[in-house]
């Protein structure tokens, strides 16, 4: 069929309900409806704009069923399966607070007053003869959504003694290898997989359908519009079935940890990413936080570089987990019950403080947030993914409240080191004005600190203030003459400021301390070159 014709076609269906499917196809109950109370969420750092975090909340998730259904259709990446030409919504779906990804892409329109849903811009059509289990929907390529809304369906069926080998398994074509590895642990072969592309229309004669295992608002309606930025999230926008998460955890721990993994750390810092990326909810002073936590015995981990099994093993003994809001935090479920989880997040009003806290509650953990001020770095346009800065002291406070015994350091040294690490993180990310401010703050406490003076001198030299830089470098070599780089910067600064007559003395003095002869020879050659040029 011609591609343009496909995109112009409008696929229209009735809206259906879970209860209708259960009644029509004789749904079998996997788990009972559950009611549970989630506790208040402790907050540190910037003030939380959502007053509901200080309250406990009663949540209810419906019972979970499965059934063999006929005439099954699905659209790649779309939220709702289509069973006998009825689009089956999640039980708590409401257009007033819940927008699907296909709605946001303007490929789907819902008219509740007419009980209709329509799809357009379909990329292609595919007809299959297989009986399937569908693990594709909104966010099914994202590790967090995969772990809480899609993979657990297969876990529940396996635990109900369903023979999975008789089905093809539908997976998102954008799924990461670690996500597919989880399926192989459940006994699913590569031959069973059907990879579904986004916005493709797929129909099947039969499917083993599982009702929603979580009712989580994918995103707020018109979420990227500034007019919506003052609307607060509610606890009911993120409802998991706690037993689902516990069963998923126990199943994979049993499959991967026949013996305890002795190398697993007890304190983990989840690094957001290796270097800056656009639209990534970056912590602009992440380096400073990492440095502080590693000094307290934390091990820094980038889960995206690990296999699924490696992630389970590495988190299997974690007592303390710190990380920015993001999918990698789902690895908390592998930690022993009672783990303390600290989530770093921006202080926007629209933030959902119950997503990770409700997951943590479900598996018996204690979770708190440290909020940081949004920073307009120019690397984001959606406030949900805004970059932000975290107060290192607030992280320390959260960890102390969680029971971690922090190493005692003299107050002055601790203040200087904290300011130094913040300044270095700004310097590395190119925020020179903020770096200068942080370095000067450190110098007010310790004016002769060698590293602070040297690093500030580098910025001043970069900003064409060679005279000021020279004074900084001189202080650095006087305070720590054993460090060669300080001598290199000092002597190069002498050359740049035209103080050639002082270079020879500096070279002689430097070689008595930390300056190697080979380095001194190169610097001397630079002096000769400078004289020749002038």
Coordinates of C-alpha atoms in Angstrom, one line a residue:
X1 CA 0.0 0.0 0.0
X2 CA 1.3 3.5 -0.8
X3 CA 2.9 5.2 2.2
X4 CA 1.1 8.5 1.7
X5 CA -2.2 6.7 1.5
X6 CA -1.4 4.9 4.7
X7 CA -0.8 8.2 6.5
X8 CA -4.0 9.7 5.2
X9 CA -6.1 6.8 6.4
X10 CA -7.9 7.1 9.7
X11 CA -8.4 4.0 11.8
X12 CA -11.5 4.3 14.0
X13 CA -12.4 2.1 16.9
X14 CA -14.8 2.0 19.8
X15 CA -13.5 2.5 23.3
X16 CA -13.6 -0.7 25.4
X17 CA -12.9 -1.6 29.1
X18 CA -10.9 -4.3 30.9
X19 CA -14.1 -5.5 32.6
X20 CA -15.7 -6.1 29.2
X21 CA -12.8 -8.2 28.0
X22 CA -12.7 -10.2 31.3
X23 CA -16.5 -10.9 31.0
X24 CA -16.4 -11.8 27.3
X25 CA -13.4 -14.1 27.2
X26 CA -13.6 -15.6 30.7
X27 CA -10.6 -13.8 32.2
X28 CA -8.6 -15.7 34.8
X29 CA -7.5 -13.7 37.9
X30 CA -3.7 -13.5 38.4
X31 CA -3.7 -11.1 41.4
X32 CA -6.4 -9.7 43.6
X33 CA -7.2 -6.0 43.8
X34 CA -4.9 -4.4 46.3
X35 CA -5.3 -1.3 48.6
X36 CA -2.2 0.2 50.2
X37 CA -1.1 3.3 51.9
X38 CA 2.1 5.1 50.8
X39 CA 3.9 7.2 53.4
X40 CA 5.0 10.9 53.1
X41 CA 8.0 11.5 50.9
X42 CA 11.0 13.1 52.7
X43 CA 12.4 16.1 50.8
X44 CA 15.8 17.9 51.0
X45 CA 17.4 20.7 49.1
X46 CA 15.1 23.2 47.4
X47 CA 11.5 23.5 48.7
X48 CA 9.1 21.1 47.2
X49 CA 6.3 22.9 45.4
X50 CA 3.8 20.0 45.9
X51 CA 2.3 20.1 49.4
X52 CA 0.9 16.5 49.0
X53 CA 4.4 15.0 49.6
X54 CA 4.1 15.5 53.3
X55 CA 0.9 13.4 53.5
X56 CA 0.3 9.6 53.3
X57 CA -2.1 8.5 50.5
X58 CA -4.4 5.5 50.1
X59 CA -4.1 3.9 46.7
X60 CA -6.0 1.0 45.0
X61 CA -4.9 -1.0 42.0
X62 CA -7.4 -3.3 40.3
X63 CA -7.2 -7.0 40.1
X64 CA -5.0 -8.4 37.2
X65 CA -6.4 -10.9 34.7
X66 CA -5.4 -12.8 31.7
X67 CA -7.4 -14.3 28.9
X68 CA -7.1 -15.8 25.4
X69 CA -8.7 -13.3 23.1
X70 CA -9.4 -13.3 19.3
X71 CA -9.1 -10.7 16.6
X72 CA -6.3 -8.9 18.3
X73 CA -4.8 -5.7 16.8
X74 CA -2.1 -3.3 18.1
X75 CA -0.4 -0.2 16.9
X76 CA 3.4 0.0 17.5
X77 CA 4.1 2.1 20.6
X78 CA 0.4 2.9 21.2
X79 CA -1.0 2.7 24.7
X80 CA -4.1 0.5 24.2
X81 CA -4.5 -2.9 22.5
X82 CA -7.5 -3.4 20.2
X83 CA -9.6 -6.5 20.8
X84 CA -12.4 -7.2 18.4
X85 CA -12.3 -3.6 17.2
X86 CA -12.5 -2.1 20.7
X87 CA -9.5 -0.2 22.1
X88 CA -9.1 -1.4 25.7
X89 CA -8.1 1.4 28.0
X90 CA -6.4 1.2 31.3
X91 CA -8.9 1.2 34.2
X92 CA -7.8 4.7 35.5
X93 CA -7.3 6.4 32.1
X94 CA -8.8 9.8 31.9
X95 CA -8.1 12.4 29.1
X96 CA -8.2 15.1 31.7
X97 CA -4.9 14.0 33.4
X98 CA -3.4 11.3 31.1
X99 CA -2.1 11.9 27.6
X100 CA -0.7 9.0 25.5
X101 CA 2.4 9.3 23.5
X102 CA 0.4 8.9 20.2
X103 CA -1.9 11.7 21.3
X104 CA 1.2 14.0 22.0
X105 CA 2.4 13.1 18.5
X106 CA -1.0 14.1 17.1
X107 CA -1.5 10.6 15.7
X108 CA -4.4 9.7 17.9
X109 CA -7.6 11.4 18.9
X110 CA -10.0 10.3 21.7
X111 CA -13.6 11.4 21.8
X112 CA -15.0 10.0 25.0
X113 CA -18.4 11.6 24.5
X114 CA -18.7 9.5 21.3
X115 CA -16.9 6.5 22.8
X116 CA -14.4 6.6 19.9
X117 CA -10.7 6.6 19.4
X118 CA -9.0 7.2 16.0
X119 CA -5.4 6.7 14.7
X120 CA -3.8 8.3 11.8
X121 CA -0.3 8.6 10.2
X122 CA 0.1 4.8 10.3
X123 CA 3.5 3.9 8.8
X124 CA 2.7 0.4 7.5
X125 CA 0.3 -2.5 7.9
X126 CA 1.2 -6.1 8.8
X127 CA -0.9 -9.3 9.1
X128 CA 0.3 -12.2 11.1
X129 CA -1.0 -15.7 11.7
X130 CA 0.7 -16.2 15.1
X131 CA -0.8 -16.3 18.6
X132 CA 1.0 -13.6 20.6
X133 CA 1.8 -12.0 23.9
X134 CA 2.1 -8.2 23.5
X135 CA 4.8 -6.4 25.5
X136 CA 4.6 -3.2 23.4
X137 CA 3.0 0.1 24.5
X138 CA 3.7 3.6 25.6
X139 CA 7.4 3.7 26.7
X140 CA 8.0 0.0 26.2
X141 CA 11.5 0.9 24.9
X142 CA 12.3 2.7 28.2
X143 CA 13.9 0.6 30.9
X144 CA 11.6 1.9 33.7
X145 CA 8.4 1.4 31.8
X146 CA 9.6 -2.0 30.6
X147 CA 10.4 -3.1 34.1
X148 CA 7.1 -2.0 35.7
X149 CA 4.5 -2.3 33.0
X150 CA 5.6 -4.8 30.3
X151 CA 8.1 -7.4 31.5
X152 CA 6.0 -8.2 34.6
X153 CA 3.2 -9.5 32.3
X154 CA 5.4 -12.3 31.2
X155 CA 6.6 -13.0 34.7
X156 CA 3.0 -13.3 36.0
X157 CA 2.1 -15.7 33.1
X158 CA 5.2 -17.8 33.8
X159 CA 4.4 -18.0 37.5
X160 CA 0.8 -19.1 36.5
X161 CA 2.4 -22.1 34.7
X162 CA 1.5 -20.8 31.3
X163 CA 3.7 -22.4 28.6
X164 CA 5.3 -19.4 26.9
X165 CA 6.9 -21.5 24.1
X166 CA 3.6 -21.6 22.2
X167 CA 3.5 -17.8 21.6
X168 CA 5.3 -15.2 19.7
X169 CA 6.4 -12.3 21.9
X170 CA 5.9 -8.8 20.6
X171 CA 8.6 -6.4 21.7
X172 CA 9.4 -2.8 20.8
X173 CA 12.0 -2.6 18.0
X174 CA 13.8 0.1 20.0
X175 CA 14.3 -2.1 23.0
X176 CA 17.8 -2.3 24.4
X177 CA 19.8 -5.6 24.5
X178 CA 19.6 -5.8 28.3
X179 CA 15.8 -5.7 28.0
X180 CA 15.8 -8.6 25.6
X181 CA 18.2 -10.5 27.8
X182 CA 15.5 -10.4 30.5
X183 CA 13.2 -12.4 28.1
X184 CA 15.9 -15.0 27.5
X185 CA 16.2 -15.5 31.3
X186 CA 12.4 -16.4 31.2
X187 CA 13.0 -19.0 28.5
X188 CA 12.0 -16.9 25.5
X189 CA 14.0 -17.7 22.4
X190 CA 15.1 -15.2 19.8
X191 CA 12.9 -17.0 17.3
X192 CA 9.8 -16.2 19.4
X193 CA 10.4 -12.4 19.1
X194 CA 8.5 -10.2 16.8
X195 CA 9.9 -6.7 16.8
X196 CA 7.3 -4.0 16.3
X197 CA 8.1 -0.6 14.8
X198 CA 6.5 2.6 16.0
X199 CA 3.1 3.5 14.5
X200 CA 2.8 0.3 12.5
X201 CA -0.6 -1.4 12.4
X202 CA -0.4 -5.1 13.3
X203 CA -3.2 -7.7 13.5
X204 CA -3.2 -11.3 14.8
X205 CA -5.8 -14.0 15.0
X206 CA -5.3 -14.6 18.7
X207 CA -3.4 -13.2 21.7
X208 CA -2.9 -14.1 25.4
X209 CA -3.9 -10.8 26.9
X210 CA -3.0 -9.5 30.3
X211 CA -4.8 -6.6 31.9
X212 CA -2.7 -3.6 33.0
X213 CA -0.3 -4.4 35.7
X214 CA 0.2 -0.7 36.5
X215 CA -1.9 2.4 36.0
X216 CA 0.7 5.1 35.4
X217 CA 0.0 8.4 33.6
X218 CA 2.4 8.4 30.7
X219 CA 2.4 12.2 30.6
X220 CA 0.2 15.1 31.4
X221 CA -1.9 16.6 28.6
X222 CA 0.0 19.3 26.7
X223 CA 2.9 18.7 29.0
X224 CA 5.5 20.7 27.1
X225 CA 3.4 23.9 27.0
X226 CA 4.4 26.5 29.5
X227 CA 0.8 27.1 30.4
X228 CA 0.7 23.6 32.0
X229 CA 3.9 24.0 34.1
X230 CA 1.9 25.0 37.3
X231 CA -0.3 21.9 37.4
X232 CA 0.7 19.6 40.2
X233 CA 1.0 15.8 39.9
X234 CA -1.2 13.7 42.2
X235 CA -0.3 10.4 43.9
X236 CA -3.1 8.6 42.0
X237 CA -1.3 9.4 38.7
X238 CA 1.2 6.6 39.5
X239 CA -0.4 3.4 40.8
X240 CA 1.6 0.2 40.8
X241 CA 0.4 -3.2 42.0
X242 CA 3.1 -3.9 44.7
X243 CA 2.8 -7.6 44.4
X244 CA 3.7 -7.4 40.7
X245 CA 7.0 -5.6 41.5
X246 CA 7.8 -8.0 44.3
X247 CA 7.1 -11.1 42.1
X248 CA 9.2 -9.6 39.3
X249 CA 12.1 -8.9 41.7
X250 CA 12.0 -12.4 43.3
X251 CA 11.8 -14.1 39.9
X252 CA 14.9 -12.6 38.4
X253 CA 16.9 -12.7 41.6
X254 CA 16.1 -16.4 41.7
X255 CA 17.2 -16.8 38.0
X256 CA 20.5 -14.9 38.3
X257 CA 21.7 -15.3 41.9
X258 CA 22.2 -19.0 42.6
X259 CA 25.1 -17.8 44.8
X260 CA 25.5 -14.4 46.5
X261 CA 27.6 -12.0 44.4
X262 CA 30.4 -11.1 46.8
X263 CA 31.7 -8.2 44.6
X264 CA 28.4 -6.3 44.9
X265 CA 28.9 -2.9 46.6
X266 CA 26.7 -1.7 49.5
X267 CA 26.8 1.9 48.5
X268 CA 26.0 2.9 44.9
X269 CA 26.0 6.2 43.0
X270 CA 24.2 5.9 39.6
X271 CA 26.0 8.2 37.1
X272 CA 23.5 9.9 34.9
X273 CA 25.6 9.6 31.7
X274 CA 29.2 9.7 30.5
X275 CA 29.4 13.3 29.4
X276 CA 26.8 16.0 28.6
X277 CA 23.8 15.1 26.3
X278 CA 21.0 17.2 25.1
X279 CA 17.6 16.9 26.9
X280 CA 18.9 14.6 29.5
X281 CA 18.0 16.0 33.0
X282 CA 21.6 16.7 33.6
X283 CA 23.0 17.4 37.1
X284 CA 25.4 20.2 36.1
X285 CA 27.6 19.6 39.2
X286 CA 27.4 15.8 39.0
X287 CA 31.1 15.5 39.3
X288 CA 31.1 17.2 42.7
X289 CA 28.5 14.9 44.0
X290 CA 30.3 11.8 42.6
X291 CA 33.5 13.0 44.2
X292 CA 31.9 13.5 47.6
X293 CA 30.1 10.1 47.5
X294 CA 33.1 8.2 46.4
X295 CA 35.0 9.7 49.4
X296 CA 32.3 8.1 51.5
X297 CA 32.8 4.7 50.0
X298 CA 30.2 4.8 47.2
X299 CA 30.9 3.0 43.9
X300 CA 29.9 4.9 40.8
X301 CA 28.0 2.8 38.2
X302 CA 26.7 3.5 34.7
X303 CA 23.9 0.8 34.4
X304 CA 23.5 1.5 30.7
X305 CA 26.9 -0.1 30.1
X306 CA 25.9 -3.3 31.9
X307 CA 24.0 -6.4 30.9
X308 CA 20.7 -7.1 32.6
X309 CA 22.3 -9.8 34.7
X310 CA 25.2 -7.6 35.7
X311 CA 22.8 -4.9 36.9
X312 CA 20.9 -7.4 39.1
X313 CA 24.1 -8.7 40.6
X314 CA 25.7 -5.3 41.2
X315 CA 22.6 -3.9 43.0
X316 CA 21.9 -7.2 44.9
X317 CA 23.6 -6.0 48.2
X318 CA 23.0 -2.2 47.9
X319 CA 22.0 -0.6 51.2
X320 CA 22.3 3.0 49.9
X321 CA 21.5 4.1 46.3
X322 CA 21.9 7.7 45.1
X323 CA 21.0 8.7 41.5
X324 CA 19.3 11.3 39.3
X325 CA 15.7 10.7 38.4
X326 CA 15.8 8.3 35.5
X327 CA 15.1 4.8 34.3
X328 CA 18.3 3.3 35.8
X329 CA 16.9 3.9 39.3
X330 CA 14.6 0.8 38.7
X331 CA 17.6 -1.2 39.6
X332 CA 16.7 -0.4 43.2
X333 CA 14.3 -3.4 43.1
X334 CA 17.2 -5.8 43.2
X335 CA 18.5 -4.4 46.5
X336 CA 17.7 -6.1 49.8
X337 CA 14.5 -4.9 51.5
X338 CA 15.1 -1.8 53.5
X339 CA 17.5 -0.1 51.2
X340 CA 17.8 3.7 51.4
X341 CA 17.2 5.4 48.0
X342 CA 18.1 9.1 47.4
X343 CA 16.7 10.5 44.2
X344 CA 18.1 13.8 42.7
X345 CA 15.6 15.8 40.7
X346 CA 14.8 19.3 39.6
X347 CA 12.3 21.4 41.5
X348 CA 9.7 21.9 38.8
X349 CA 6.0 22.0 39.9
X350 CA 5.1 19.3 37.4
X351 CA 7.5 16.7 38.7
X352 CA 6.0 13.4 39.7
X353 CA 7.3 12.7 43.2
X354 CA 5.4 9.4 43.5
X355 CA 6.8 7.5 40.6
X356 CA 10.0 6.2 42.3
X357 CA 8.7 6.6 45.8
X358 CA 5.7 4.2 45.1
X359 CA 8.1 1.7 43.5
X360 CA 10.4 1.9 46.5
X361 CA 7.5 1.4 48.9
X362 CA 6.3 -1.6 46.9
X363 CA 9.6 -3.5 47.4
X364 CA 10.2 -2.3 51.0
X365 CA 12.7 0.5 50.6
X366 CA 12.8 4.0 52.1
X367 CA 13.1 6.8 49.5
X368 CA 13.7 10.5 49.7
X369 CA 14.3 13.3 47.2
X370 CA 16.9 16.0 47.0
X371 CA 15.6 18.8 44.8
X372 CA 17.9 21.1 42.8
X373 CA 17.3 24.4 41.2
X374 CA 16.6 24.3 37.4
X375 CA 19.4 25.8 35.4
X376 CA 18.7 27.2 31.9
X377 CA 21.8 25.6 30.3
X378 CA 20.3 25.8 26.8
X379 CA 20.5 22.0 26.6
X380 CA 16.7 21.4 27.1
X381 CA 13.4 22.8 26.0
X382 CA 11.0 20.7 28.0
X383 CA 10.9 21.4 31.7
X384 CA 10.4 17.7 32.5
X385 CA 14.0 17.2 31.2
X386 CA 15.5 20.4 32.6
X387 CA 19.1 20.5 33.8
X388 CA 19.6 21.3 37.4
X389 CA 22.1 21.9 40.2
X390 CA 22.1 19.9 43.5
X391 CA 23.4 21.2 46.8
X392 CA 26.0 18.6 47.9
X393 CA 25.2 19.5 51.5
X394 CA 21.6 18.5 50.9
X395 CA 22.7 15.1 49.7
X396 CA 24.8 14.6 52.8
X397 CA 21.8 15.6 55.0
X398 CA 19.5 13.1 53.2
X399 CA 22.1 10.3 53.7
X400 CA 22.6 11.2 57.3
X401 CA 18.9 11.1 57.9
X402 CA 18.8 7.7 56.2
X403 CA 21.3 6.4 58.8
X404 CA 24.6 6.6 56.9
X405 CA 27.6 7.4 59.1
X406 CA 29.6 10.0 57.2
X407 CA 33.4 10.3 57.6
X408 CA 34.3 13.2 59.9
X409 CA 36.5 15.9 58.4
X410 CA 37.6 19.3 59.8
X411 CA 34.9 21.8 59.0
X412 CA 37.2 24.2 57.2
X413 CA 38.7 21.5 54.9
X414 CA 35.3 20.1 54.2
X415 CA 33.9 23.5 53.2
X416 CA 36.9 24.2 50.9
X417 CA 36.8 20.7 49.3
X418 CA 33.0 21.0 48.7
X419 CA 33.5 24.4 47.1
X420 CA 36.4 23.2 45.1
X421 CA 34.5 20.2 43.7
X422 CA 31.6 22.4 42.7
X423 CA 33.9 24.8 41.0
X424 CA 35.7 22.0 39.1
X425 CA 32.4 20.6 37.9
X426 CA 31.4 24.1 36.6
X427 CA 34.8 24.5 34.9
X428 CA 34.6 21.1 33.2
X429 CA 31.1 21.9 31.9
X430 CA 32.1 25.3 30.6
X431 CA 30.2 27.4 33.2
X432 CA 33.2 29.7 33.9
X433 CA 31.3 32.5 35.7
X434 CA 29.9 30.0 38.2
X435 CA 33.3 28.3 38.5
X436 CA 35.0 31.6 39.3
X437 CA 32.4 32.4 41.9
X438 CA 32.9 29.0 43.6
X439 CA 36.7 29.2 43.5
X440 CA 36.6 32.6 45.1
X441 CA 34.3 31.3 47.8
X442 CA 36.9 28.6 48.5
X443 CA 39.7 31.2 48.7
X444 CA 37.8 33.2 51.3
X445 CA 38.1 30.1 53.5
X446 CA 41.6 29.1 52.5
X447 CA 43.4 31.9 50.5
X448 CA 46.6 29.8 50.0
X449 CA 44.9 26.7 48.7
X450 CA 47.2 25.5 45.8
X451 CA 44.6 23.7 43.7
X452 CA 42.1 26.5 44.0
X453 CA 44.6 29.2 43.0
X454 CA 45.9 27.1 40.1
X455 CA 42.5 26.3 38.7
X456 CA 41.3 29.9 39.1
X457 CA 44.5 31.0 37.3
X458 CA 43.7 28.7 34.4
X459 CA 40.4 30.4 33.9
X460 CA 41.9 33.9 34.3
X461 CA 44.5 33.0 31.6
X462 CA 41.7 31.6 29.4
X463 CA 39.9 34.9 29.8
X464 CA 43.0 36.9 28.8
X465 CA 43.9 38.2 32.3
X466 CA 47.4 36.9 32.3
X467 CA 48.6 39.2 35.1
X468 CA 46.0 38.0 37.5
X469 CA 46.7 34.4 36.4
X470 CA 50.4 34.8 37.1
X471 CA 49.7 35.7 40.7
X472 CA 47.5 32.7 41.1
X473 CA 50.1 30.3 39.7
X474 CA 52.8 31.8 41.9
X475 CA 50.7 31.1 45.0
X476 CA 50.1 27.6 43.8
X477 CA 53.8 26.7 43.4
X478 CA 54.6 28.3 46.8
X479 CA 51.9 26.2 48.5
X480 CA 52.6 22.9 46.7
X481 CA 56.0 23.1 44.9
X482 CA 56.1 19.3 44.5
X483 CA 53.3 19.4 41.8
X484 CA 54.9 19.8 38.4
X485 CA 51.8 21.1 36.6
X486 CA 51.8 24.1 38.9
X487 CA 55.3 25.0 37.8
X488 CA 54.4 24.5 34.1
X489 CA 51.5 26.9 34.4
X490 CA 53.6 29.4 36.4
X491 CA 56.5 29.4 33.9
X492 CA 54.2 29.5 30.8
X493 CA 52.4 32.5 32.5
X494 CA 55.8 34.2 33.0
X495 CA 56.5 33.8 29.3
X496 CA 53.0 35.1 28.3
X497 CA 53.3 38.2 30.5
X498 CA 56.8 39.0 29.0
X499 CA 58.7 38.4 32.3
X500 CA 61.4 36.5 30.4
X501 CA 64.1 37.5 32.8
X502 CA 62.4 35.6 35.6
X503 CA 62.0 32.3 33.6
X504 CA 65.5 31.1 34.2
X505 CA 65.3 31.5 37.9
X506 CA 61.9 29.8 37.9
X507 CA 63.2 26.8 35.9
X508 CA 66.2 26.4 38.3
X509 CA 63.9 26.6 41.4
X510 CA 61.3 24.3 39.9
X511 CA 63.8 21.5 39.2
X512 CA 64.8 21.5 42.8
X513 CA 61.2 20.5 43.6
X514 CA 58.7 19.0 41.3
X515 CA 59.8 20.0 37.8
X516 CA 61.5 17.3 35.7
X517 CA 64.5 18.2 33.6
X518 CA 62.8 17.1 30.4
X519 CA 59.8 19.3 31.1
X520 CA 62.2 22.2 32.0
X521 CA 64.0 21.8 28.6
X522 CA 60.7 22.0 26.7
X523 CA 59.7 25.2 28.6
X524 CA 63.2 26.7 27.9
X525 CA 62.7 26.0 24.2
X526 CA 59.4 27.9 24.4
X527 CA 61.3 30.9 25.8
X528 CA 63.8 30.8 22.9
X529 CA 61.0 30.5 20.4
X530 CA 59.2 33.5 22.0
X531 CA 62.4 35.6 21.8
X532 CA 62.9 34.6 18.1
X533 CA 59.4 35.6 17.3
X534 CA 59.7 39.0 19.0

